[in-house]
XYZ file of C-alpha atoms in Angstrom:
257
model
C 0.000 0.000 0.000
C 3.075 2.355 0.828
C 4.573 1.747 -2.187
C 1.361 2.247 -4.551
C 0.747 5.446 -2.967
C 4.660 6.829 -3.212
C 4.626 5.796 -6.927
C 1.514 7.197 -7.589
C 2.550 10.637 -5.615
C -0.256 10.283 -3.297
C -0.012 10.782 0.776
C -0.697 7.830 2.784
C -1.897 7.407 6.248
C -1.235 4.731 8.510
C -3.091 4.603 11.941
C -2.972 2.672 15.276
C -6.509 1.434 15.633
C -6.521 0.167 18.851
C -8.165 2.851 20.266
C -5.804 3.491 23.127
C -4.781 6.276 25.094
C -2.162 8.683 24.193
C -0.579 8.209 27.561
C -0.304 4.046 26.994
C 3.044 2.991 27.728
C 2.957 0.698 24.814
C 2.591 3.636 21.816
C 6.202 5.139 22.175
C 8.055 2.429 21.393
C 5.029 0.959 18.671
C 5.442 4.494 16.505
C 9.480 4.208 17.216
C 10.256 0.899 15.960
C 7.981 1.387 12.811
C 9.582 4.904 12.262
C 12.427 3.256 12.504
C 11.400 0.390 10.336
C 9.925 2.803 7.628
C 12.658 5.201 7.729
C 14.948 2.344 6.853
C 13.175 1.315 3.733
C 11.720 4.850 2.565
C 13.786 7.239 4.207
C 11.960 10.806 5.596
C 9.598 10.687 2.600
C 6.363 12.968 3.810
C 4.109 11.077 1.580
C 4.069 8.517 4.689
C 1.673 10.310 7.613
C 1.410 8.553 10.911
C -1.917 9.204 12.526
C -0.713 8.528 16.475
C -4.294 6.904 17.140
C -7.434 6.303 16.206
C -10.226 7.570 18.522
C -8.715 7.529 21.492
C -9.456 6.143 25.162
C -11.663 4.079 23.479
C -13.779 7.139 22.296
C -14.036 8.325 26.306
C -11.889 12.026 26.943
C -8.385 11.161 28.137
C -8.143 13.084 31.561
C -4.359 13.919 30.418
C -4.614 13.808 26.620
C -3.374 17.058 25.700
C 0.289 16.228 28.010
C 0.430 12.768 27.265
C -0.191 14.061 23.522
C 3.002 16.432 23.446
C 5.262 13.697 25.152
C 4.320 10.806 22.909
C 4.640 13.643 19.791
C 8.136 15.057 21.134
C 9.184 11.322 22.145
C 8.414 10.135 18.788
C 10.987 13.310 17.574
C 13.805 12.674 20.026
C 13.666 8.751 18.211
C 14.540 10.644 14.882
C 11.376 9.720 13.135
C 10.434 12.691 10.863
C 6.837 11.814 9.199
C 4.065 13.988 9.441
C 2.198 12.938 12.695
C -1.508 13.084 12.358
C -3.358 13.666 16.136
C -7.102 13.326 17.106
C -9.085 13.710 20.265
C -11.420 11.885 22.292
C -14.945 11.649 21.999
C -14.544 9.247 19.027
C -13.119 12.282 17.246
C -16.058 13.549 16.391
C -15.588 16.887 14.554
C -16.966 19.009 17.129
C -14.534 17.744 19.682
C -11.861 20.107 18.337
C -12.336 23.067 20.424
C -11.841 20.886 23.643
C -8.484 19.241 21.684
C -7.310 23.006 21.204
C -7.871 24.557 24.491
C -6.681 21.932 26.200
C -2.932 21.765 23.650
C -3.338 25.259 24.241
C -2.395 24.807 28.065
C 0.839 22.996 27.604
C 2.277 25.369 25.018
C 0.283 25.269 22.154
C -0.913 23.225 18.970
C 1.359 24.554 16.821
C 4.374 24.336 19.340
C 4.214 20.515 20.242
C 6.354 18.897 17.115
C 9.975 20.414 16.804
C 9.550 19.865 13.297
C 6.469 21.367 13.031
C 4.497 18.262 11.124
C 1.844 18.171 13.310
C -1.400 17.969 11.879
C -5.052 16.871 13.498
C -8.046 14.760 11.893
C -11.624 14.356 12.799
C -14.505 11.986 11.693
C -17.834 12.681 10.857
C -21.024 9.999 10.014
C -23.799 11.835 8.765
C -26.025 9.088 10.744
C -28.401 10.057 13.694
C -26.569 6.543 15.702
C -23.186 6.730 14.503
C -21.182 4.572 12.039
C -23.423 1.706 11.751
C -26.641 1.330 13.948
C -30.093 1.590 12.722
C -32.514 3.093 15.320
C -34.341 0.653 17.671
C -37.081 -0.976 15.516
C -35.867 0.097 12.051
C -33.592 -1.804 9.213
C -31.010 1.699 7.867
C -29.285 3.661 9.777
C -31.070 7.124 10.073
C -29.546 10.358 8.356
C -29.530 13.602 10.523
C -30.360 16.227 8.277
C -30.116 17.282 4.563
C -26.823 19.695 4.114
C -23.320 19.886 5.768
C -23.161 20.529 9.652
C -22.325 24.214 10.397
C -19.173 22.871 13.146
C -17.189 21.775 9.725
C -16.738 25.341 8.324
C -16.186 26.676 11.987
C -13.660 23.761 12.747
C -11.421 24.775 9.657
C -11.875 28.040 10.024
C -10.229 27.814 13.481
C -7.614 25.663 11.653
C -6.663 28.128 9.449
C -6.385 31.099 11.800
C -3.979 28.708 13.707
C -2.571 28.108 10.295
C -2.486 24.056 11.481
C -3.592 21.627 8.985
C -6.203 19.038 9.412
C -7.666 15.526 8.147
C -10.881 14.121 7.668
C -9.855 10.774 8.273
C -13.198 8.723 8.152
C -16.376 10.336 6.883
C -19.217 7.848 6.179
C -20.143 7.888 3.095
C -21.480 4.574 1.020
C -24.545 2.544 0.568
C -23.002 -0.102 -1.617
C -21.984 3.029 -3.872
C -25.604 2.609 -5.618
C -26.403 6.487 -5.012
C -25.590 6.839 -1.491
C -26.946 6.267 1.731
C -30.692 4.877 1.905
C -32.693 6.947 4.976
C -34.236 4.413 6.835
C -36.130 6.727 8.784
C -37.992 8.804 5.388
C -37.814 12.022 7.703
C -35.853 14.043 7.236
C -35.274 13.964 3.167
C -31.781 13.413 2.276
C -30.167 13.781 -1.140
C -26.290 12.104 -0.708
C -24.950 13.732 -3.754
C -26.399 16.356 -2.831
C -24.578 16.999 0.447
C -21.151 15.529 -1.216
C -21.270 18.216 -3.402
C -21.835 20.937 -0.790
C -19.241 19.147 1.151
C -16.600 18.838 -1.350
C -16.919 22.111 -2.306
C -16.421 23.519 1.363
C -12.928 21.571 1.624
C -12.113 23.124 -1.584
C -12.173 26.977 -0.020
C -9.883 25.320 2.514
C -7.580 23.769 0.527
C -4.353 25.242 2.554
C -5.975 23.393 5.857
C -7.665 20.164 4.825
C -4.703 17.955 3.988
C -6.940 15.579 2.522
C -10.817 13.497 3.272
C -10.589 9.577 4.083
C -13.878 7.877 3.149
C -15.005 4.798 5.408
C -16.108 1.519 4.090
C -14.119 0.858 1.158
C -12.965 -2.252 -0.578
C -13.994 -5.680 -0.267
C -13.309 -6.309 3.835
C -16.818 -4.745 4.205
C -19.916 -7.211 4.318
C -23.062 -6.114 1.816
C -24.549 -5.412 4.863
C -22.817 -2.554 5.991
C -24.497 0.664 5.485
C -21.403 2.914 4.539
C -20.118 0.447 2.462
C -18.450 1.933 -0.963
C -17.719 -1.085 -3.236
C -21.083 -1.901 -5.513
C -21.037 -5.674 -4.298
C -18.586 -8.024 -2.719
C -15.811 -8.805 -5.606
C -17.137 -6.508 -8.399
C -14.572 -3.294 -7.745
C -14.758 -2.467 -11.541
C -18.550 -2.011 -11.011
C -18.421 0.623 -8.291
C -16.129 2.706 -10.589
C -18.175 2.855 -13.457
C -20.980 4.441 -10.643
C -21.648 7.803 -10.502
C -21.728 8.182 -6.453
C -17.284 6.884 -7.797
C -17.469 9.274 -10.128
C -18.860 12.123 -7.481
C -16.344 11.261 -4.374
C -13.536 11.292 -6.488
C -13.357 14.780 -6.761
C -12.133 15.152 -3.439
C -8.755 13.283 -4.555
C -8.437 16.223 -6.967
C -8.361 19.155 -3.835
C-alpha cells in the first residue's frame, strides 16, 4: 500500500486502531520501531503520515490527553522519526470535539508548538447518521440520516484551523450505501439527497484547501460485508462495477483538492 501510494505521488496514512490512550506505555516504542522500520526502507519521505491513534481512550476524553499528547509527539521526535504525525481527540473524534483538543494543547504550550519539526497535523470523523457509524434506530432496518446539508461545526472547525494556520484531516467520513447512489434513509424524515450533500461538502474543503490535507472515506474495498451501510464497493468482488458508478465518479473529486 506504501509503495502504490509513493509511486503514484499520493499521501498515505497509517493509523494505530486500537483505540488506546495517548498516555499508553505501549505507543512510544510501537510508533518508534515502525519509524524506525519505515525510515529504513523509505527514508523521511512525507508522503508517509502517521496518525498517532485512532479515537482515542476508546472514544471516552483522556483526563491527560493534551500532556500525554506532546510527550508521545516530542518522544516520537527525540527517536529521529520525521513523518508527518496526524493527532485526534477523544470523543470518538467527532468533529466538534476540536475546540476541547485546542484549548486543552493550548495549556501545555500550544498546537502549533508541540512537534519540533512542526508536522503536526489533526483529523476528525464525521457519520452523517443520527446513531453513529453503523446502527439503525431501535425498531428500524437503515441507519437514520440527521439532516439534509453539511453541519455548520465543519466550516467553523477549519476556520479555526486556518487562523492557527495548522492543517487538518478528515480521516473517516461515512459515506457509502453499496456506492448505488448513497446512503438509503431508513427513517424517510428528514429527506436526504447524498450527492447532494457531497457536493456541498466537497466544495467547502475546496475553499480550505491550505488546511484540509486531505478526506478519508469509510467503508471501502472488499473487507466490508453487503450489509454494511457505509459500504463503498457496488457488491462483494465486483470493484470495476463501483467505478463505473456515478456516487465513484462524485467522491472522487475530493482526490483532486
Amino acid at each position: 500500500m506504501i509503495d502504490f501510494a509513493i509511486a503514484e505521488d499520493v499521501a498515505v496514512v497509517i493509523d494505530d486502531h486500537s483505540y488506546s490512550a495517548m498516555g499508553h506505555t505501549e505507543l512510544l516504542p510501537f510508533w518508534t520501531a515502525l519509524g524506525k522500520k519505515l525510515m529504513a526502507t523509505y527514508g523521511s519521505n512525507d508522503l508517509i503520515h502517521l496518525e498517532l491513534q485512532n479515537e482515542t481512550n476508546s472514544g471516552g476524553w483522556e483526563p491527560s490527553y493534551a500532556a500525554n499528547s506532546k510527550a508521545l509527539v516530542q518522544g516520537i521526535r527525540a527517536a529521529g522519526v520525521p513523518y508527518p504525525i496526524i493527532l485526534g481527540w477523544g470523543g470518538w473524534n467527532a468533529v466538534g470535539g476540536y475546540t476541547r483538543a485546542l484549548a486543552e494543547l493550548d495549556a501545555v504550550g500550544g498546537a502549533g508548538k508541540i512537534d519540533p519539526l512542526g508536522k503536526l497535523e489533526f483529523s476528525a470523523h464525521h457519520y452523517p447518521t443520527t446513531t453513529g457509524n453503523d446502527q439503525p434506530s431501535s425498531g428500524k432496518s437503515a441507519p437514520q440520516i440527521k439532516g439534509s446539508a453539511v453541519a455548520a461545526n465543519f466550516k467553523e472547525m477549519f476556520d479555526e484551523f486556518k487562523r492557527r494556520d495548522l492543517r487538518i484531516w478528515i480521516t473517516e467520513i461515512g459515506m457509502g450505501g453499496g456506492a448505488r447512489g448513497w446512503m438509503t434513509n431508513g427513517s424517510g424524515t428528514p429527506s436526504f439527497n447524498g450527492k447532494a450533500w457531497l457536493e456541498q461538502f466537497t466544495a467547502l474543503v475546496k475553499q480550505y484547501s491550505d488546511t484540509v490535507s486531505g478526506v478519508l472515506a469509510w467503508g471501502g474495498g472488499s473487507g466490508w460485508a453487503d450489509t454494511y451501510p457505509l459500504k463503498q464497493e457496488y457488491e462483494k468482488g465486483n470493484w470495476s462495477a463501483t467505478k463505473g458508478t456515478e456516487f465513484w465518479r462524485t467522491i472522487r473529486v475530493l482526490w483532486a483538492h
